[in-house]
mmCIF file of C-alpha atoms (C1' of nucleotides) in Angstrom:
data_model
loop_
_atom_site.group_PDB
_atom_site.id
_atom_site.type_symbol
_atom_site.label_atom_id
_atom_site.label_comp_id
_atom_site.label_asym_id
_atom_site.label_seq_id
_atom_site.Cartn_x
_atom_site.Cartn_y
_atom_site.Cartn_z
ATOM 1 C CA UNK A 1 0.614 -0.259 0.310
ATOM 2 C CA UNK A 2 1.303 3.352 -0.944
ATOM 3 C CA UNK A 3 0.464 6.293 1.041
ATOM 4 C CA UNK A 4 -0.712 9.736 -0.707
ATOM 5 C CA UNK A 5 1.099 12.904 0.051
ATOM 6 C CA UNK A 6 -0.778 15.625 -1.200
ATOM 7 C CA UNK A 7 1.652 18.364 -1.311
ATOM 8 C CA UNK A 8 1.841 19.947 -4.550
ATOM 9 C CA UNK A 9 5.773 18.536 -4.861
ATOM 10 C CA UNK A 10 4.157 15.143 -4.260
ATOM 11 C CA UNK A 11 1.314 15.251 -6.477
ATOM 12 C CA UNK A 12 4.198 16.474 -9.847
ATOM 13 C CA UNK A 13 6.070 13.659 -9.137
ATOM 14 C CA UNK A 14 3.290 11.850 -9.315
ATOM 15 C CA UNK A 15 2.147 12.810 -12.226
ATOM 16 C CA UNK A 16 5.130 12.698 -14.011
ATOM 17 C CA UNK A 17 5.215 9.125 -12.686
ATOM 18 C CA UNK A 18 2.699 8.235 -14.616
ATOM 19 C CA UNK A 19 3.290 10.277 -17.802
ATOM 20 C CA UNK A 20 1.331 13.418 -17.427
ATOM 21 C CA UNK A 21 3.086 16.796 -17.663
ATOM 22 C CA UNK A 22 1.989 18.161 -14.279
ATOM 23 C CA UNK A 23 0.267 21.728 -15.856
ATOM 24 C CA UNK A 24 -1.796 24.226 -12.857
ATOM 25 C CA UNK A 25 -5.647 23.218 -14.125
ATOM 26 C CA UNK A 26 -3.922 19.070 -12.428
ATOM 27 C CA UNK A 27 -2.522 20.509 -9.953
ATOM 28 C CA UNK A 28 -5.342 22.732 -8.780
ATOM 29 C CA UNK A 29 -7.745 19.675 -9.297
ATOM 30 C CA UNK A 30 -5.328 16.897 -7.825
ATOM 31 C CA UNK A 31 -5.373 19.542 -4.603
ATOM 32 C CA UNK A 32 -9.392 19.347 -4.410
ATOM 33 C CA UNK A 33 -9.149 15.554 -5.114
ATOM 34 C CA UNK A 34 -6.628 14.410 -2.762
ATOM 35 C CA UNK A 35 -6.844 17.327 -0.035
ATOM 36 C CA UNK A 36 -9.999 16.365 0.973
ATOM 37 C CA UNK A 37 -11.522 12.687 2.326
ATOM 38 C CA UNK A 38 -14.337 14.036 0.538
ATOM 39 C CA UNK A 39 -16.440 12.438 -2.025
ATOM 40 C CA UNK A 40 -17.217 14.963 -4.991
ATOM 41 C CA UNK A 41 -19.358 15.048 -7.847
ATOM 42 C CA UNK A 42 -17.905 17.280 -11.197
ATOM 43 C CA UNK A 43 -19.650 20.668 -10.583
ATOM 44 C CA UNK A 44 -18.013 20.127 -6.753
ATOM 45 C CA UNK A 45 -14.261 19.968 -7.751
ATOM 46 C CA UNK A 46 -15.224 22.670 -10.489
ATOM 47 C CA UNK A 47 -17.051 25.187 -8.035
ATOM 48 C CA UNK A 48 -14.402 24.188 -4.862
ATOM 49 C CA UNK A 49 -11.074 24.794 -7.421
ATOM 50 C CA UNK A 50 -12.817 28.076 -8.774
ATOM 51 C CA UNK A 51 -13.318 28.874 -5.909
ATOM 52 C CA UNK A 52 -11.144 31.946 -5.027
ATOM 53 C CA UNK A 53 -10.873 32.782 -8.413
ATOM 54 C CA UNK A 54 -11.205 31.545 -12.307
ATOM 55 C CA UNK A 55 -8.659 28.889 -12.487
ATOM 56 C CA UNK A 56 -10.258 26.299 -15.075
ATOM 57 C CA UNK A 57 -13.288 25.004 -17.396
ATOM 58 C CA UNK A 58 -15.673 22.391 -16.788
ATOM 59 C CA UNK A 59 -14.167 21.133 -20.068
ATOM 60 C CA UNK A 60 -10.573 20.558 -18.104
ATOM 61 C CA UNK A 61 -12.957 18.901 -15.079
ATOM 62 C CA UNK A 62 -14.205 16.648 -16.664
ATOM 63 C CA UNK A 63 -11.368 16.085 -18.989
ATOM 64 C CA UNK A 64 -8.980 15.543 -15.745
ATOM 65 C CA UNK A 65 -10.827 13.473 -13.831
ATOM 66 C CA UNK A 66 -11.342 10.549 -16.079
ATOM 67 C CA UNK A 67 -7.878 11.051 -16.963
ATOM 68 C CA UNK A 68 -7.057 10.538 -13.096
ATOM 69 C CA UNK A 69 -9.580 7.080 -13.371
ATOM 70 C CA UNK A 70 -8.334 6.065 -16.158
ATOM 71 C CA UNK A 71 -4.878 6.485 -14.311
ATOM 72 C CA UNK A 72 -5.575 4.814 -11.426
ATOM 73 C CA UNK A 73 -5.728 7.537 -8.693
ATOM 74 C CA UNK A 74 -8.997 8.312 -8.066
ATOM 75 C CA UNK A 75 -12.703 6.105 -8.636
ATOM 76 C CA UNK A 76 -15.439 6.849 -9.318
ATOM 77 C CA UNK A 77 -17.980 6.230 -7.352
ATOM 78 C CA UNK A 78 -21.615 5.089 -8.763
ATOM 79 C CA UNK A 79 -24.193 5.600 -6.410
ATOM 80 C CA UNK A 80 -26.167 8.420 -6.833
ATOM 81 C CA UNK A 81 -28.321 8.268 -9.805
ATOM 82 C CA UNK A 82 -27.802 12.101 -10.359
ATOM 83 C CA UNK A 83 -24.276 12.237 -11.242
ATOM 84 C CA UNK A 84 -20.839 10.047 -10.844
ATOM 85 C CA UNK A 85 -18.706 11.033 -7.637
ATOM 86 C CA UNK A 86 -15.663 11.058 -7.477
ATOM 87 C CA UNK A 87 -13.627 9.163 -4.579
ATOM 88 C CA UNK A 88 -9.376 9.732 -4.062
ATOM 89 C CA UNK A 89 -9.209 6.391 -1.792
ATOM 90 C CA UNK A 90 -8.048 4.061 -3.924
ATOM 91 C CA UNK A 91 -7.116 0.961 -1.584
ATOM 92 C CA UNK A 92 -9.849 -1.514 -1.153
ATOM 93 C CA UNK A 93 -13.105 -0.175 -0.174
ATOM 94 C CA UNK A 94 -16.850 0.231 0.097
ATOM 95 C CA UNK A 95 -19.587 2.832 0.840
ATOM 96 C CA UNK A 96 -21.926 3.318 2.994
ATOM 97 C CA UNK A 97 -24.826 5.353 1.055
ATOM 98 C CA UNK A 98 -27.206 7.481 2.990
ATOM 99 C CA UNK A 99 -29.958 7.747 1.477
ATOM 100 C CA UNK A 100 -31.774 10.495 2.501
ATOM 101 C CA UNK A 101 -28.316 12.919 2.662
ATOM 102 C CA UNK A 102 -25.817 11.519 0.363
ATOM 103 C CA UNK A 103 -23.939 11.380 2.336
ATOM 104 C CA UNK A 104 -21.153 8.316 1.078
ATOM 105 C CA UNK A 105 -18.819 6.881 3.980
ATOM 106 C CA UNK A 106 -16.210 3.906 3.136
ATOM 107 C CA UNK A 107 -16.154 0.882 4.499
ATOM 108 C CA UNK A 108 -12.595 -0.387 5.221
ATOM 109 C CA UNK A 109 -12.477 -3.617 2.555
ATOM 110 C CA UNK A 110 -10.866 -5.700 4.957
ATOM 111 C CA UNK A 111 -12.628 -6.468 7.651
ATOM 112 C CA UNK A 112 -15.137 -7.371 5.090
ATOM 113 C CA UNK A 113 -15.221 -10.989 2.818
ATOM 114 C CA UNK A 114 -17.959 -12.023 0.291
ATOM 115 C CA UNK A 115 -19.044 -15.563 -0.115
ATOM 116 C CA UNK A 116 -20.920 -18.117 -2.563
ATOM 117 C CA UNK A 117 -20.394 -15.888 -6.158
ATOM 118 C CA UNK A 118 -21.165 -17.618 -8.824
ATOM 119 C CA UNK A 119 -18.612 -19.329 -11.146
ATOM 120 C CA UNK A 120 -17.348 -16.329 -13.805
ATOM 121 C CA UNK A 121 -18.637 -17.134 -17.569
ATOM 122 C CA UNK A 122 -15.847 -18.298 -19.728
ATOM 123 C CA UNK A 123 -13.667 -15.831 -21.173
ATOM 124 C CA UNK A 124 -14.469 -13.041 -17.852
ATOM 125 C CA UNK A 125 -12.351 -11.680 -15.404
ATOM 126 C CA UNK A 126 -13.633 -9.737 -12.369
ATOM 127 C CA UNK A 127 -12.358 -6.070 -12.275
ATOM 128 C CA UNK A 128 -14.033 -5.548 -8.589
ATOM 129 C CA UNK A 129 -16.633 -6.213 -6.564
ATOM 130 C CA UNK A 130 -19.267 -3.144 -4.723
ATOM 131 C CA UNK A 131 -20.717 -3.358 -2.211
ATOM 132 C CA UNK A 132 -23.138 -0.391 -1.521
ATOM 133 C CA UNK A 133 -24.738 -0.762 2.219
ATOM 134 C CA UNK A 134 -27.961 1.851 2.084
ATOM 135 C CA UNK A 135 -28.972 3.784 4.904
ATOM 136 C CA UNK A 136 -30.968 5.563 6.465
ATOM 137 C CA UNK A 137 -32.878 7.197 9.468
ATOM 138 C CA UNK A 138 -34.246 4.949 11.574
ATOM 139 C CA UNK A 139 -38.061 6.217 12.587
ATOM 140 C CA UNK A 140 -37.769 6.110 16.033
ATOM 141 C CA UNK A 141 -34.654 8.074 16.056
ATOM 142 C CA UNK A 142 -36.889 11.136 13.633
ATOM 143 C CA UNK A 143 -39.558 11.586 16.926
ATOM 144 C CA UNK B 1 -41.910 -15.152 -1.354
ATOM 145 C CA UNK B 2 -44.905 -14.049 -3.694
ATOM 146 C CA UNK B 3 -44.513 -15.157 -7.645
ATOM 147 C CA UNK B 4 -46.333 -11.752 -10.224
ATOM 148 C CA UNK B 5 -48.068 -13.862 -12.260
ATOM 149 C CA UNK B 6 -48.272 -11.522 -15.821
ATOM 150 C CA UNK B 7 -51.620 -11.454 -17.382
ATOM 151 C CA UNK B 8 -53.779 -8.264 -17.527
ATOM 152 C CA UNK B 9 -56.144 -9.820 -14.454
ATOM 153 C CA UNK B 10 -53.362 -10.383 -12.115
ATOM 154 C CA UNK B 11 -51.613 -7.008 -13.072
ATOM 155 C CA UNK B 12 -54.666 -5.554 -12.683
ATOM 156 C CA UNK B 13 -55.480 -6.685 -9.390
ATOM 157 C CA UNK B 14 -51.886 -6.096 -8.312
ATOM 158 C CA UNK B 15 -52.101 -2.372 -9.364
ATOM 159 C CA UNK B 16 -55.439 -2.495 -6.883
ATOM 160 C CA UNK B 17 -53.764 -4.246 -4.379
ATOM 161 C CA UNK B 18 -51.255 -0.690 -3.876
ATOM 162 C CA UNK B 19 -54.774 1.266 -3.957
ATOM 163 C CA UNK B 20 -53.907 3.127 -7.511
ATOM 164 C CA UNK B 21 -56.123 2.496 -10.778
ATOM 165 C CA UNK B 22 -54.977 0.131 -13.106
ATOM 166 C CA UNK B 23 -54.964 2.812 -15.994
ATOM 167 C CA UNK B 24 -54.030 1.550 -19.713
ATOM 168 C CA UNK B 25 -51.113 3.188 -19.580
ATOM 169 C CA UNK B 26 -50.197 1.812 -16.017
ATOM 170 C CA UNK B 27 -51.181 -2.039 -17.151
ATOM 171 C CA UNK B 28 -49.067 -1.673 -20.776
ATOM 172 C CA UNK B 29 -46.404 -0.642 -19.009
ATOM 173 C CA UNK B 30 -46.281 -3.277 -15.917
ATOM 174 C CA UNK B 31 -46.505 -6.037 -18.504
ATOM 175 C CA UNK B 32 -43.581 -4.592 -20.455
ATOM 176 C CA UNK B 33 -41.357 -4.603 -17.553
ATOM 177 C CA UNK B 34 -42.834 -8.186 -16.144
ATOM 178 C CA UNK B 35 -43.273 -9.659 -19.651
ATOM 179 C CA UNK B 36 -39.617 -10.012 -19.928
ATOM 180 C CA UNK B 37 -36.437 -10.955 -17.610
ATOM 181 C CA UNK B 38 -34.315 -7.883 -18.191
ATOM 182 C CA UNK B 39 -33.269 -5.010 -16.963
ATOM 183 C CA UNK B 40 -35.115 -1.419 -19.064
ATOM 184 C CA UNK B 41 -33.956 1.925 -18.712
ATOM 185 C CA UNK B 42 -37.365 4.414 -18.520
ATOM 186 C CA UNK B 43 -36.421 4.958 -22.586
ATOM 187 C CA UNK B 44 -36.294 1.540 -23.639
ATOM 188 C CA UNK B 45 -39.515 0.867 -21.790
ATOM 189 C CA UNK B 46 -41.222 3.927 -23.801
ATOM 190 C CA UNK B 47 -40.005 2.840 -26.831
ATOM 191 C CA UNK B 48 -41.181 -0.801 -25.764
ATOM 192 C CA UNK B 49 -44.491 0.473 -24.792
ATOM 193 C CA UNK B 50 -45.102 2.953 -28.476
ATOM 194 C CA UNK B 51 -43.612 -0.226 -30.364
ATOM 195 C CA UNK B 52 -46.893 -1.351 -32.430
ATOM 196 C CA UNK B 53 -48.832 2.410 -31.289
ATOM 197 C CA UNK B 54 -47.930 6.011 -29.345
ATOM 198 C CA UNK B 55 -50.145 4.664 -25.961
ATOM 199 C CA UNK B 56 -48.095 6.946 -23.649
ATOM 200 C CA UNK B 57 -46.166 9.756 -23.080
ATOM 201 C CA UNK B 58 -42.781 10.291 -21.650
ATOM 202 C CA UNK B 59 -43.751 12.000 -18.593
ATOM 203 C CA UNK B 60 -46.062 8.964 -17.898
ATOM 204 C CA UNK B 61 -43.082 6.295 -17.965
ATOM 205 C CA UNK B 62 -41.121 8.222 -15.302
ATOM 206 C CA UNK B 63 -44.045 8.600 -13.390
ATOM 207 C CA UNK B 64 -45.305 5.422 -13.854
ATOM 208 C CA UNK B 65 -41.513 3.863 -12.981
ATOM 209 C CA UNK B 66 -41.594 6.055 -10.316
ATOM 210 C CA UNK B 67 -44.638 4.850 -8.355
ATOM 211 C CA UNK B 68 -43.747 0.965 -9.067
ATOM 212 C CA UNK B 69 -40.656 2.046 -7.700
ATOM 213 C CA UNK B 70 -41.681 3.539 -4.364
ATOM 214 C CA UNK B 71 -45.108 0.942 -4.334
ATOM 215 C CA UNK B 72 -41.927 -1.975 -3.920
ATOM 216 C CA UNK B 73 -42.787 -3.727 -7.164
ATOM 217 C CA UNK B 74 -40.118 -2.988 -9.059
ATOM 218 C CA UNK B 75 -36.286 -1.506 -8.396
ATOM 219 C CA UNK B 76 -33.960 0.285 -9.118
ATOM 220 C CA UNK B 77 -30.564 -0.658 -10.110
ATOM 221 C CA UNK B 78 -27.869 2.081 -9.931
ATOM 222 C CA UNK B 79 -24.821 0.984 -12.242
ATOM 223 C CA UNK B 80 -24.962 2.842 -14.724
ATOM 224 C CA UNK B 81 -23.505 5.987 -14.957
ATOM 225 C CA UNK B 82 -25.438 7.196 -18.105
ATOM 226 C CA UNK B 83 -29.160 6.311 -16.244
ATOM 227 C CA UNK B 84 -31.231 4.048 -14.163
ATOM 228 C CA UNK B 85 -31.894 0.867 -14.999
ATOM 229 C CA UNK B 86 -35.551 -1.133 -13.283
ATOM 230 C CA UNK B 87 -35.521 -4.522 -12.704
ATOM 231 C CA UNK B 88 -39.357 -6.775 -12.287
ATOM 232 C CA UNK B 89 -37.131 -8.728 -10.355
ATOM 233 C CA UNK B 90 -38.269 -8.251 -6.711
ATOM 234 C CA UNK B 91 -36.781 -10.865 -4.974
ATOM 235 C CA UNK B 92 -33.251 -10.327 -2.627
ATOM 236 C CA UNK B 93 -30.324 -10.862 -5.002
ATOM 237 C CA UNK B 94 -26.880 -8.217 -6.722
ATOM 238 C CA UNK B 95 -25.535 -8.409 -9.911
ATOM 239 C CA UNK B 96 -23.080 -9.159 -12.370
ATOM 240 C CA UNK B 97 -22.170 -6.158 -14.506
ATOM 241 C CA UNK B 98 -20.165 -6.603 -18.167
ATOM 242 C CA UNK B 99 -18.622 -3.365 -18.049
ATOM 243 C CA UNK B 100 -18.062 -3.245 -21.946
ATOM 244 C CA UNK B 101 -21.075 -4.793 -22.944
ATOM 245 C CA UNK B 102 -23.439 -2.907 -20.796
ATOM 246 C CA UNK B 103 -25.190 -6.489 -20.292
ATOM 247 C CA UNK B 104 -26.519 -6.785 -16.711
ATOM 248 C CA UNK B 105 -27.533 -10.824 -14.760
ATOM 249 C CA UNK B 106 -28.384 -11.561 -11.608
ATOM 250 C CA UNK B 107 -26.932 -12.597 -9.122
ATOM 251 C CA UNK B 108 -29.215 -14.964 -6.245
ATOM 252 C CA UNK B 109 -28.704 -13.723 -3.039
ATOM 253 C CA UNK B 110 -29.017 -16.833 -1.418
ATOM 254 C CA UNK B 111 -26.250 -18.860 -1.575
ATOM 255 C CA UNK B 112 -24.771 -15.059 -0.924
ATOM 256 C CA UNK B 113 -23.031 -14.026 2.683
ATOM 257 C CA UNK B 114 -21.531 -10.992 3.323
ATOM 258 C CA UNK B 115 -19.750 -10.791 6.441
ATOM 259 C CA UNK B 116 -17.702 -7.877 8.453
ATOM 260 C CA UNK B 117 -20.091 -5.407 7.772
ATOM 261 C CA UNK B 118 -19.330 -2.582 10.301
ATOM 262 C CA UNK B 119 -21.694 -1.310 12.854
ATOM 263 C CA UNK B 120 -24.414 1.401 11.515
ATOM 264 C CA UNK B 121 -23.925 5.121 13.380
ATOM 265 C CA UNK B 122 -26.908 4.919 16.106
ATOM 266 C CA UNK B 123 -29.799 5.835 14.528
ATOM 267 C CA UNK B 124 -29.132 4.975 11.769
ATOM 268 C CA UNK B 125 -31.149 1.860 9.555
ATOM 269 C CA UNK B 126 -29.717 -0.538 6.590
ATOM 270 C CA UNK B 127 -32.006 -0.702 3.941
ATOM 271 C CA UNK B 128 -30.539 -2.795 1.944
ATOM 272 C CA UNK B 129 -26.933 -3.839 0.913
ATOM 273 C CA UNK B 130 -26.364 -4.434 -3.428
ATOM 274 C CA UNK B 131 -23.369 -6.565 -4.522
ATOM 275 C CA UNK B 132 -21.847 -5.163 -7.947
ATOM 276 C CA UNK B 133 -19.557 -7.725 -9.742
ATOM 277 C CA UNK B 134 -17.726 -6.176 -12.293
ATOM 278 C CA UNK B 135 -16.828 -8.331 -14.953
ATOM 279 C CA UNK B 136 -15.518 -7.840 -18.874
ATOM 280 C CA UNK B 137 -13.572 -10.170 -20.733
ATOM 281 C CA UNK B 138 -10.449 -11.352 -20.449
ATOM 282 C CA UNK B 139 -6.882 -10.390 -22.837
ATOM 283 C CA UNK B 140 -7.345 -13.747 -23.493
ATOM 284 C CA UNK B 141 -10.579 -14.452 -24.822
ATOM 285 C CA UNK B 142 -10.548 -11.590 -26.684
ATOM 286 C CA UNK B 143 -8.006 -13.535 -29.478
ATOM 287 C "C1'" DG C 1 12.786 32.743 -31.239
ATOM 288 C "C1'" DA C 2 9.588 28.954 -34.515
ATOM 289 C "C1'" DG C 3 8.060 24.812 -34.948
ATOM 290 C "C1'" DC C 4 4.740 21.075 -32.788
ATOM 291 C "C1'" DA C 5 2.646 18.081 -29.550
ATOM 292 C "C1'" DG C 6 0.460 18.261 -25.922
ATOM 293 C "C1'" DA C 7 -4.018 21.103 -23.026
ATOM 294 C "C1'" DT C 8 -7.551 24.318 -22.015
ATOM 295 C "C1'" DT C 9 -11.488 26.281 -23.375
ATOM 296 C "C1'" DA C 10 -16.059 28.238 -24.412
ATOM 297 C "C1'" DG C 11 -19.258 27.206 -25.635
ATOM 298 C "C1'" DA C 12 -22.146 24.391 -28.754
ATOM 299 C "C1'" DC C 13 -24.463 19.776 -27.722
ATOM 300 C "C1'" DA C 14 -26.615 15.497 -26.174
ATOM 301 C "C1'" DA C 15 -29.513 12.799 -22.860
ATOM 302 C "C1'" DA C 16 -31.704 11.394 -18.511
ATOM 303 C "C1'" DG C 17 -34.740 13.230 -15.790
ATOM 304 C "C1'" DT C 18 -38.468 16.428 -13.649
ATOM 305 C "C1'" DC C 19 -42.510 19.652 -14.182
ATOM 306 C "C1'" DC C 20 -45.798 22.135 -15.005
ATOM 307 C "C1'" DA C 21 -50.366 23.855 -16.869
ATOM 308 C "C1'" DA C 22 -54.033 21.813 -19.158
ATOM 309 C "C1'" DA C 23 -56.767 18.277 -21.087
ATOM 310 C "C1'" DG C 24 -58.464 14.042 -20.829
ATOM 311 C "C1'" DA C 25 -59.939 9.417 -17.894
ATOM 312 C "C1'" DT C 26 -62.934 7.190 -14.020
ATOM 313 C "C1'" DT C 27 -64.471 6.934 -9.813
ATOM 314 C "C1'" DG C 28 -69.007 6.717 -6.389
ATOM 315 C "C1'" DA C 29 -72.581 8.707 -5.951
ATOM 316 C "C1'" DA C 30 -77.323 10.173 -7.178
ATOM 317 C "C1'" DT D 1 -76.679 7.685 -16.746
ATOM 318 C "C1'" DT D 2 -74.727 11.844 -15.917
ATOM 319 C "C1'" DC D 3 -72.408 14.590 -12.568
ATOM 320 C "C1'" DA D 4 -68.504 16.396 -10.626
ATOM 321 C "C1'" DA D 5 -64.345 15.384 -8.081
ATOM 322 C "C1'" DT D 6 -60.622 12.857 -7.857
ATOM 323 C "C1'" DC D 7 -56.719 11.585 -10.335
ATOM 324 C "C1'" DT D 8 -53.410 10.527 -14.534
ATOM 325 C "C1'" DT D 9 -52.208 12.269 -18.833
ATOM 326 C "C1'" DT D 10 -49.715 15.056 -21.626
ATOM 327 C "C1'" DG D 11 -46.532 17.650 -24.356
ATOM 328 C "C1'" DG D 12 -43.053 21.163 -23.823
ATOM 329 C "C1'" DA D 13 -40.405 24.150 -21.552
ATOM 330 C "C1'" DC D 14 -36.878 23.329 -18.850
ATOM 331 C "C1'" DT D 15 -32.509 21.588 -15.756
ATOM 332 C "C1'" DT D 16 -28.652 18.718 -14.557
ATOM 333 C "C1'" DT D 17 -24.484 16.122 -16.285
ATOM 334 C "C1'" DG D 18 -21.574 15.029 -19.284
ATOM 335 C "C1'" DT D 19 -19.484 15.399 -24.202
ATOM 336 C "C1'" DC D 20 -17.017 16.880 -28.138
ATOM 337 C "C1'" DT D 21 -15.009 20.086 -31.100
ATOM 338 C "C1'" DA D 22 -12.402 23.770 -33.179
ATOM 339 C "C1'" DA D 23 -9.401 28.049 -31.404
ATOM 340 C "C1'" DT D 24 -6.715 28.837 -28.912
ATOM 341 C "C1'" DC D 25 -2.121 28.506 -25.353
ATOM 342 C "C1'" DT D 26 1.379 26.796 -22.951
ATOM 343 C "C1'" DG D 27 5.934 24.796 -22.679
ATOM 344 C "C1'" DC D 28 9.490 22.260 -24.773
ATOM 345 C "C1'" DT D 29 13.759 21.181 -27.775
ATOM 346 C "C1'" DC D 30 16.397 22.768 -31.215
#
DNA sequence: GAGCAGATTAGACAAAGTCCAAAGATTGAA
DNA sequence: TTCAATCTTTGGACTTTGTCTAATCTGCTC
C-alpha cells in the first residue's frame, strides 16, 4: 500500500510518474481531490477549484477526472443516480450511502468478506466488486 | 415469496391491491416490465410500450416507474452512470455488470453471504445491501 | 524565437430526467 | 346515466450532467 502525499511536489511527482504533464489546472484539481476525504462530484470539484478565482473550465475538470480515473489515481463511485462521484481513496473499500442526505462513508474492505459468488462465465474476469450499504435514519430516531 | 403473474387480470389486481388505478398506460408499462426478465431503462420502456402504436408519453413512463418503485413492485439498479435501470425482480439478489457491453445478470442472494459489515451509527437502519460484480472479457478471450 | 505536440477553453450539443398547467379519464353517488 | 370530484396523462419547456469540437494557448526542444 502506497500513501499519497498531498503537497504540491508529491503531486507533481505522481503525475510525472504516470507520464502526464503536471499543468496548473491538474495540480489544482488534484489538490481539491486529495486534500479532503470527501467524495466529490465533477461540479463540486469545478466549484472548489474556482472558489477564489477562475482557474479551470468545466471541460478541463471532466478531462482531468477521467484521466485520473484511467490512471487509477481516483475511483468512480456510482451510487447516486444523479451524478458520478469521485473518490480519492483507491484502497480496496466499499461504501455506506445515506439515501436521505446523499452522504457517503467508506467501509474498509479488510474486515469484510463475501462468499458464495457464482462462477464467472468462461472468458470473463472480475474487474471489481462494489458493495453499497444503503442506510437511512430509523423511524424511531426521527421522533 | 410471492410469484407475480403477468397476465392482465393479475396485474390489475396487483395495482388495485396497492391502491392505484389500473389505467391503460400503467398496465402497458407493467406488462413491458414484468413480461421479460431484462433490466430496462426508462427510454427502453417508453420505446417498447409505443412499439406498435403510440400509447404513453415520456412523462407517464417516468411517473409510473417511480410509482412502481415506491410501491416496491420494481427495483432501481444504479450501475450504469448514464441511466437508471429498472428490475422487475424484487427478490433479494445482486448484479453482475459487464462493463464493456452494459449487460446485467442477476446473482441470487441466497447463495451469497457478506460478513464483517461495520456497526451502523446509532439511529440508522439498513435499507439494503447492493453488491455489484463488475466483469469484462479477459485479455485471453479477446484473441 | 520557430515549430510542434499536447492542454485548455467556450460554447454548442446530447441525453436523462423533472415540472407544469391544461386536457382527459375514472369513479362513486344519485 | 349523468355529474362532479379526483386522479392521470400529456406536450413541451426546462434542468442537469456530461461530451465534443475547433480554436487558442502553453511549454518544450532545437
